[in-house]
Tab-separated table of C-alpha atoms and ligand atoms in Angstrom:
chain	number	residue	atom	x	y	z
A	1	MET	CA	94.376	98.240	127.807
A	2	SER	CA	92.027	101.194	127.963
A	3	THR	CA	90.757	102.355	124.603
A	4	ALA	CA	89.398	105.677	123.415
A	5	SER	CA	85.719	104.973	122.919
A	6	ASP	CA	83.293	106.981	120.821
A	7	GLU	CA	82.240	108.898	123.944
A	8	THR	CA	85.693	110.469	124.118
A	9	VAL	CA	85.238	112.104	120.694
A	10	VAL	CA	84.210	115.691	121.310
A	11	SER	CA	83.452	118.314	118.731
A	12	ALA	CA	85.640	121.384	118.568
A	13	TRP	CA	82.806	123.726	119.514
A	14	GLN	CA	82.414	121.899	122.834
A	15	VAL	CA	85.937	123.118	123.657
A	16	PHE	CA	86.247	126.469	121.868
A	17	SER	CA	84.005	129.399	122.703
A	18	PRO	CA	81.181	130.154	120.233
A	19	SER	CA	82.904	133.473	119.530
A	20	ALA	CA	86.468	132.107	119.259
A	21	PHE	CA	86.649	132.983	115.543
A	22	GLU	CA	84.069	135.797	115.506
A	23	GLY	CA	84.576	138.230	112.620
A	24	GLU	CA	87.090	135.937	110.914
A	25	VAL	CA	86.897	134.167	107.582
A	26	ALA	CA	87.835	130.526	107.041
A	27	PHE	CA	88.353	128.906	103.647
A	28	VAL	CA	88.050	125.115	103.802
A	29	THR	CA	88.843	122.810	100.883
A	30	GLY	CA	87.723	119.201	100.603
A	31	ALA	CA	84.705	120.451	102.494
A	32	ALA	CA	82.278	117.940	101.006
A	33	GLY	CA	84.390	115.232	102.650
A	34	GLY	CA	84.713	113.952	106.192
A	35	MET	CA	87.373	116.140	107.773
A	36	GLY	CA	86.724	119.204	105.616
A	37	PHE	CA	83.014	119.298	106.396
A	38	GLU	CA	83.575	118.819	110.122
A	39	THR	CA	86.209	121.564	110.103
A	40	ALA	CA	83.909	123.964	108.249
A	41	ARG	CA	81.118	123.191	110.687
A	42	ALA	CA	83.413	123.727	113.674
A	43	PHE	CA	84.680	127.087	112.374
A	44	ALA	CA	81.095	128.245	111.792
A	45	ALA	CA	80.015	127.083	115.255
A	46	CYS	CA	82.834	129.214	116.675
A	47	GLY	CA	81.692	132.364	114.893
A	48	ALA	CA	83.690	132.339	111.635
A	49	ARG	CA	82.269	133.069	108.218
A	50	VAL	CA	83.080	129.979	106.203
A	51	VAL	CA	83.524	129.273	102.503
A	52	LEU	CA	83.539	125.596	101.608
A	53	ALA	CA	85.224	124.364	98.430
A	54	ASP	CA	85.295	120.927	96.847
A	55	ARG	CA	85.559	119.290	93.440
A	56	ASP	CA	82.261	117.550	94.212
A	57	ALA	CA	79.866	120.367	93.210
A	58	ASP	CA	76.673	118.723	94.515
A	59	GLY	CA	78.396	117.525	97.658
A	60	VAL	CA	79.757	120.943	98.563
A	61	ARG	CA	76.370	122.559	97.898
A	62	ARG	CA	74.723	120.053	100.245
A	63	ALA	CA	77.490	120.528	102.835
A	64	ALA	CA	77.127	124.325	102.812
A	65	ALA	CA	73.346	124.001	103.132
A	66	ARG	CA	73.930	122.254	106.467
A	67	ILE	CA	76.023	125.158	107.809
A	68	PRO	CA	73.969	128.337	108.253
A	69	GLY	CA	75.621	131.443	106.794
A	70	SER	CA	78.233	129.501	104.814
A	71	ARG	CA	78.737	129.268	101.069
A	72	GLY	CA	79.834	126.324	98.954
A	73	VAL	CA	81.875	126.618	95.774
A	74	ALA	CA	82.877	124.013	93.189
A	75	LEU	CA	86.651	123.907	92.892
A	76	ASP	CA	89.142	121.439	91.469
A	77	VAL	CA	92.369	122.322	93.289
A	78	ALA	CA	94.404	120.976	90.360
A	79	ASP	CA	92.986	123.778	88.202
A	80	GLU	CA	95.406	126.578	88.992
A	81	GLU	CA	93.463	129.361	87.282
A	82	ARG	CA	90.229	128.422	88.967
A	83	VAL	CA	91.997	128.297	92.343
A	84	ALA	CA	93.218	131.873	91.858
A	85	HIS	CA	89.751	132.995	90.760
A	86	VAL	CA	87.924	131.385	93.682
A	87	VAL	CA	90.381	132.623	96.303
A	88	ASP	CA	90.217	136.185	94.906
A	89	GLU	CA	86.441	135.975	94.983
A	90	VAL	CA	86.436	134.906	98.654
A	91	ALA	CA	88.802	137.754	99.562
A	92	ARG	CA	86.665	140.266	97.631
A	93	GLU	CA	83.409	139.034	99.126
A	94	HIS	CA	84.607	139.043	102.749
A	95	GLY	CA	87.461	141.554	102.614
A	96	ARG	CA	89.813	139.093	104.303
A	97	ILE	CA	90.860	135.454	104.610
A	98	ASP	CA	92.065	134.557	108.096
A	99	HIS	CA	92.296	130.779	107.938
A	100	LEU	CA	92.921	128.110	105.349
A	101	ALA	CA	92.146	124.494	106.177
A	102	HIS	CA	93.239	122.566	103.113
A	103	CYS	CA	91.698	119.089	103.325
A	104	ALA	CA	91.178	118.254	99.634
A	105	ALA	CA	93.025	115.164	98.427
A	106	VAL	CA	92.597	111.866	96.657
A	107	ILE	CA	93.772	108.515	97.956
A	108	THR	CA	95.015	105.780	95.653
A	109	SER	CA	96.242	102.253	96.201
A	110	GLN	CA	98.075	100.949	93.152
A	111	HIS	CA	101.003	98.648	93.594
A	112	SER	CA	104.254	100.236	92.381
A	113	ARG	CA	104.670	97.236	90.084
A	114	THR	CA	101.846	98.558	87.883
A	115	ALA	CA	101.532	102.285	88.694
A	116	ASP	CA	102.751	104.318	85.738
A	117	ALA	CA	104.039	107.882	85.574
A	118	GLY	CA	100.582	109.121	84.552
A	119	HIS	CA	99.157	107.772	87.797
A	120	TRP	CA	101.877	109.526	89.792
A	121	ARG	CA	101.288	112.807	87.959
A	122	ARG	CA	97.534	112.688	88.600
A	123	VAL	CA	98.030	112.088	92.323
A	124	LEU	CA	100.761	114.715	92.709
A	125	ASP	CA	98.755	117.191	90.658
A	126	VAL	CA	95.902	117.145	93.160
A	127	ASN	CA	97.633	116.323	96.438
A	128	LEU	CA	100.836	118.326	96.112
A	129	VAL	CA	100.699	120.838	93.230
A	130	GLY	CA	97.049	121.582	94.095
A	131	THR	CA	98.008	122.077	97.740
A	132	PHE	CA	100.740	124.495	96.713
A	133	ALA	CA	98.357	126.402	94.408
A	134	VAL	CA	95.710	126.848	97.110
A	135	ALA	CA	98.245	127.828	99.765
A	136	GLN	CA	100.029	130.255	97.447
A	137	GLN	CA	96.823	132.051	96.465
A	138	VAL	CA	95.572	132.326	100.039
A	139	LEU	CA	98.982	133.502	101.266
A	140	ARG	CA	98.897	136.276	98.645
A	141	HIS	CA	96.006	137.738	100.641
A	142	MET	CA	97.336	136.957	104.118
A	143	GLU	CA	100.799	138.452	103.584
A	144	PRO	CA	99.711	142.085	103.108
A	145	ALA	CA	97.246	141.724	105.987
A	146	GLY	CA	100.122	140.609	108.219
A	147	ARG	CA	98.094	137.822	109.792
A	148	GLY	CA	96.569	134.449	109.053
A	149	SER	CA	96.937	130.765	109.669
A	150	VAL	CA	97.254	127.971	107.161
A	151	VAL	CA	96.788	124.303	107.934
A	152	LEU	CA	97.697	121.835	105.206
A	153	VAL	CA	96.514	118.286	105.816
A	154	ALA	CA	99.252	115.702	105.307
A	155	SER	CA	99.102	112.060	106.449
A	156	ASP	CA	100.985	109.566	108.576
A	157	ALA	CA	101.802	107.991	105.199
A	158	GLY	CA	103.980	111.033	104.482
A	159	PHE	CA	106.292	109.788	107.239
A	160	ARG	CA	105.701	106.052	107.100
A	161	GLY	CA	105.345	105.532	103.336
A	162	GLY	CA	102.593	103.709	101.507
A	163	GLY	CA	102.419	100.235	100.059
A	164	GLY	CA	100.593	98.901	103.106
A	165	LEU	CA	96.947	98.241	103.722
A	166	ILE	CA	95.275	101.324	102.259
A	167	CYS	CA	97.472	103.724	100.309
A	168	ASP	CA	100.161	103.597	97.667
A	169	SER	CA	103.584	105.049	96.973
A	170	ALA	CA	102.254	108.030	94.994
A	171	TYR	CA	99.853	109.082	97.761
A	172	ALA	CA	102.553	108.696	100.429
A	173	ALA	CA	105.061	110.710	98.389
A	174	SER	CA	102.498	113.453	97.808
A	175	LYS	CA	101.919	113.723	101.557
A	176	ALA	CA	105.660	113.730	102.294
A	177	GLY	CA	105.767	116.644	99.850
A	178	VAL	CA	103.041	118.438	101.804
A	179	LEU	CA	105.058	118.031	105.014
A	180	SER	CA	108.071	119.577	103.320
A	181	LEU	CA	105.978	122.336	101.739
A	182	VAL	CA	104.703	123.316	105.177
A	183	LYS	CA	108.270	123.764	106.454
A	184	SER	CA	109.182	125.962	103.468
A	185	LEU	CA	106.071	128.135	103.667
A	186	ALA	CA	106.367	128.439	107.451
A	187	ARG	CA	109.919	129.723	107.059
A	188	GLU	CA	109.044	132.089	104.183
A	189	PHE	CA	105.959	133.670	105.771
A	190	ALA	CA	106.828	133.720	109.497
A	191	ALA	CA	108.188	137.277	109.358
A	192	LYS	CA	104.890	138.369	107.785
A	193	GLY	CA	102.896	137.179	110.789
A	194	VAL	CA	101.395	134.238	108.949
A	195	ARG	CA	101.524	130.796	110.540
A	196	VAL	CA	101.702	127.602	108.485
A	197	ASN	CA	101.390	124.133	110.007
A	198	ALA	CA	100.561	120.570	109.026
A	199	LEU	CA	97.905	118.327	110.470
A	200	VAL	CA	99.032	114.720	110.238
A	201	PRO	CA	96.030	112.448	110.607
A	202	GLY	CA	96.377	108.729	111.054
A	203	PRO	CA	93.865	106.324	109.476
A	204	SER	CA	90.422	107.836	109.982
A	205	ASP	CA	86.906	106.679	109.355
A	206	THR	CA	85.734	109.079	106.636
A	207	PRO	CA	84.227	108.769	103.140
A	208	MET	CA	87.826	108.433	101.867
A	209	HIS	CA	87.645	104.815	103.041
A	210	THR	CA	84.102	104.060	101.899
A	211	GLY	CA	85.322	101.016	99.976
A	212	VAL	CA	87.425	99.614	102.828
A	213	PRO	CA	85.771	96.503	104.309
A	214	ASP	CA	84.828	96.567	108.005
A	215	ASP	CA	87.170	93.717	108.907
A	216	LEU	CA	90.111	95.647	107.461
A	217	LYS	CA	89.060	98.759	109.398
A	218	LYS	CA	89.035	96.600	112.545
A	219	ARG	CA	92.565	95.404	111.802
A	220	ILE	CA	93.706	98.974	111.243
A	221	ALA	CA	92.095	100.108	114.512
A	222	ALA	CA	93.699	97.212	116.387
A	223	ASN	CA	97.135	98.497	115.346
A	224	ILE	CA	96.450	101.959	116.793
A	225	PRO	CA	97.576	102.309	120.426
A	226	LEU	CA	94.400	104.212	121.424
A	227	GLY	CA	92.334	101.426	119.881
A	228	ARG	CA	90.253	103.149	117.225
A	229	MET	CA	90.484	104.953	113.904
A	230	GLY	CA	90.389	108.749	113.836
A	231	ARG	CA	87.164	110.693	113.437
A	232	PRO	CA	86.563	113.922	111.509
A	233	GLN	CA	85.888	115.607	114.866
A	234	ASP	CA	89.400	114.735	116.081
A	235	MET	CA	90.871	116.440	113.036
A	236	ALA	CA	88.580	119.483	113.124
A	237	ALA	CA	89.483	120.114	116.766
A	238	ALA	CA	93.203	119.944	115.962
A	239	ILE	CA	92.806	122.275	112.975
A	240	LEU	CA	90.912	124.810	115.070
A	241	TYR	CA	93.634	124.617	117.710
A	242	LEU	CA	96.331	125.276	115.075
A	243	CYS	CA	94.337	128.268	113.789
A	244	SER	CA	93.608	129.667	117.253
A	245	PRO	CA	95.638	132.125	119.318
A	246	ALA	CA	96.445	129.151	121.595
A	247	ALA	CA	98.855	128.084	118.827
A	248	ALA	CA	100.329	131.576	118.365
A	249	PHE	CA	103.872	130.226	118.815
A	250	VAL	CA	103.416	127.099	116.673
A	251	GLN	CA	105.075	127.428	113.269
A	252	GLY	CA	106.083	124.762	110.750
A	253	ALA	CA	104.824	122.004	113.029
A	254	ALA	CA	103.490	118.620	112.006
A	255	LEU	CA	100.801	117.722	114.524
A	256	ASP	CA	100.175	113.953	114.653
A	257	VAL	CA	96.558	113.128	115.416
A	258	ASP	CA	96.671	109.377	115.075
A	259	GLY	CA	95.914	107.709	118.395
A	260	GLY	CA	99.609	106.980	118.851
A	261	LEU	CA	100.131	105.167	115.534
A	262	MET	CA	103.474	106.897	115.101
A	263	LEU	CA	104.677	105.044	118.236
A	264	ARG	CA	104.430	101.703	116.411
B	1	LIG	N1	90.824	109.399	106.109
B	1	LIG	C1	92.074	109.059	106.425
B	1	LIG	O1	92.337	107.933	106.890
B	1	LIG	C2	93.198	110.034	106.264
B	1	LIG	C3	94.427	109.740	106.868
B	1	LIG	C4	95.477	110.636	106.715
B	1	LIG	C5	95.292	111.789	105.998
B	1	LIG	N2	94.079	112.038	105.425
B	1	LIG	C6	93.947	113.281	104.679
B	1	LIG	O2	92.920	114.054	105.272
B	1	LIG	C7	92.343	114.919	104.297
B	1	LIG	C8	90.838	114.805	104.324
B	1	LIG	O3	90.499	113.467	104.016
B	1	LIG	P1	89.091	112.796	104.384
B	1	LIG	O4	89.420	111.561	105.112
B	1	LIG	O5	88.168	113.794	104.960
B	1	LIG	O6	88.648	112.348	102.926
B	1	LIG	P2	87.308	112.577	102.095
B	1	LIG	O7	87.449	111.724	100.879
B	1	LIG	O8	86.126	112.386	102.962
B	1	LIG	O9	87.418	114.111	101.686
B	1	LIG	C9	88.298	114.569	100.701
B	1	LIG	C10	87.546	115.586	99.855
B	1	LIG	O10	88.460	116.119	98.894
B	1	LIG	C11	87.737	116.323	97.710
B	1	LIG	N3	88.658	116.375	96.563
B	1	LIG	C12	89.328	115.356	95.978
B	1	LIG	N4	90.014	115.802	94.932
B	1	LIG	C13	89.785	117.141	94.843
B	1	LIG	C14	90.210	118.151	93.967
B	1	LIG	N5	91.011	117.880	92.935
B	1	LIG	N6	89.785	119.403	94.185
B	1	LIG	C15	88.963	119.694	95.218
B	1	LIG	N7	88.505	118.768	96.070
B	1	LIG	C16	88.920	117.509	95.887
B	1	LIG	C17	86.795	115.135	97.606
B	1	LIG	O11	85.699	115.408	96.740
B	1	LIG	C18	86.386	114.967	99.078
B	1	LIG	O12	85.174	115.653	99.363
B	1	LIG	C19	92.996	114.505	102.971
B	1	LIG	O13	94.067	115.372	102.713
B	1	LIG	C20	93.516	113.126	103.250
B	1	LIG	O14	94.600	112.780	102.397
B	1	LIG	C21	93.034	111.199	105.537
């Protein structure tokens, strides 16, 4: 069986032109993390002005420092008022928001035998209610402009459920909610010229899995038809595609980027 080796992982800016997003503004959440940072970097490399947001204040400051011309802002997406404030600030500063790549999320792995309602609320608060809050605030600015693209990051767990090797029922349900949210928003905002889609990553080697032992990562990779876990670059490239004019007719889609995991 041929496998996708590291050499096949290309960065988005090797595919998109350096001016693909010239003059446009991208707001990226979870940008201190693996996929968010790579997405922010890819947007910037393709000409966009980028604002990075993350709950990890030091991490997002360090991430923005690595991307010339970008700005990092501390933001807990579960804090609805702060979300509205930060998004308004971005719109005021740049006069527009063209793209939202919402990558912020937490992963949890509690067995349903012991997970209580408080655990579920905490996960849903960040991964689903927080996703809604960020999308709603950004869409408030995109709708009157009559343009924009929103990518909400879901997970294969949203389709397949949790309770397996790395994530639990609450996380999986939150991501199923994101998939449904994308369909609703895509339907509601299509007539306004705003596109809304989901990226559906499979298991990917990012800081989210820092605590996962190497032998477990190997087992996970062995179950993926293309023979490896995802990389942040895979996800950034797919997000840039969804935000680009190449995806002008893509609305309410759930784009699997999982090396074929969904075929299992
Ligand atoms: N890594 C995977 O295997 C995998 C698989 C499927 C889906 N995903 C999804 O991809 C997205 C990106 O994940 P990643 O792998 O880059 O993870 P990551 O842990 O590297 O990044 C996630 C970032 O979100 C931030 N964050 C967490 N809670 C937040 C909050 N309340 N407010 C603001 N920021 C917050 C974290 O600080 C972190 O920087 C997530 O939505 C995740 O659920 C990841």
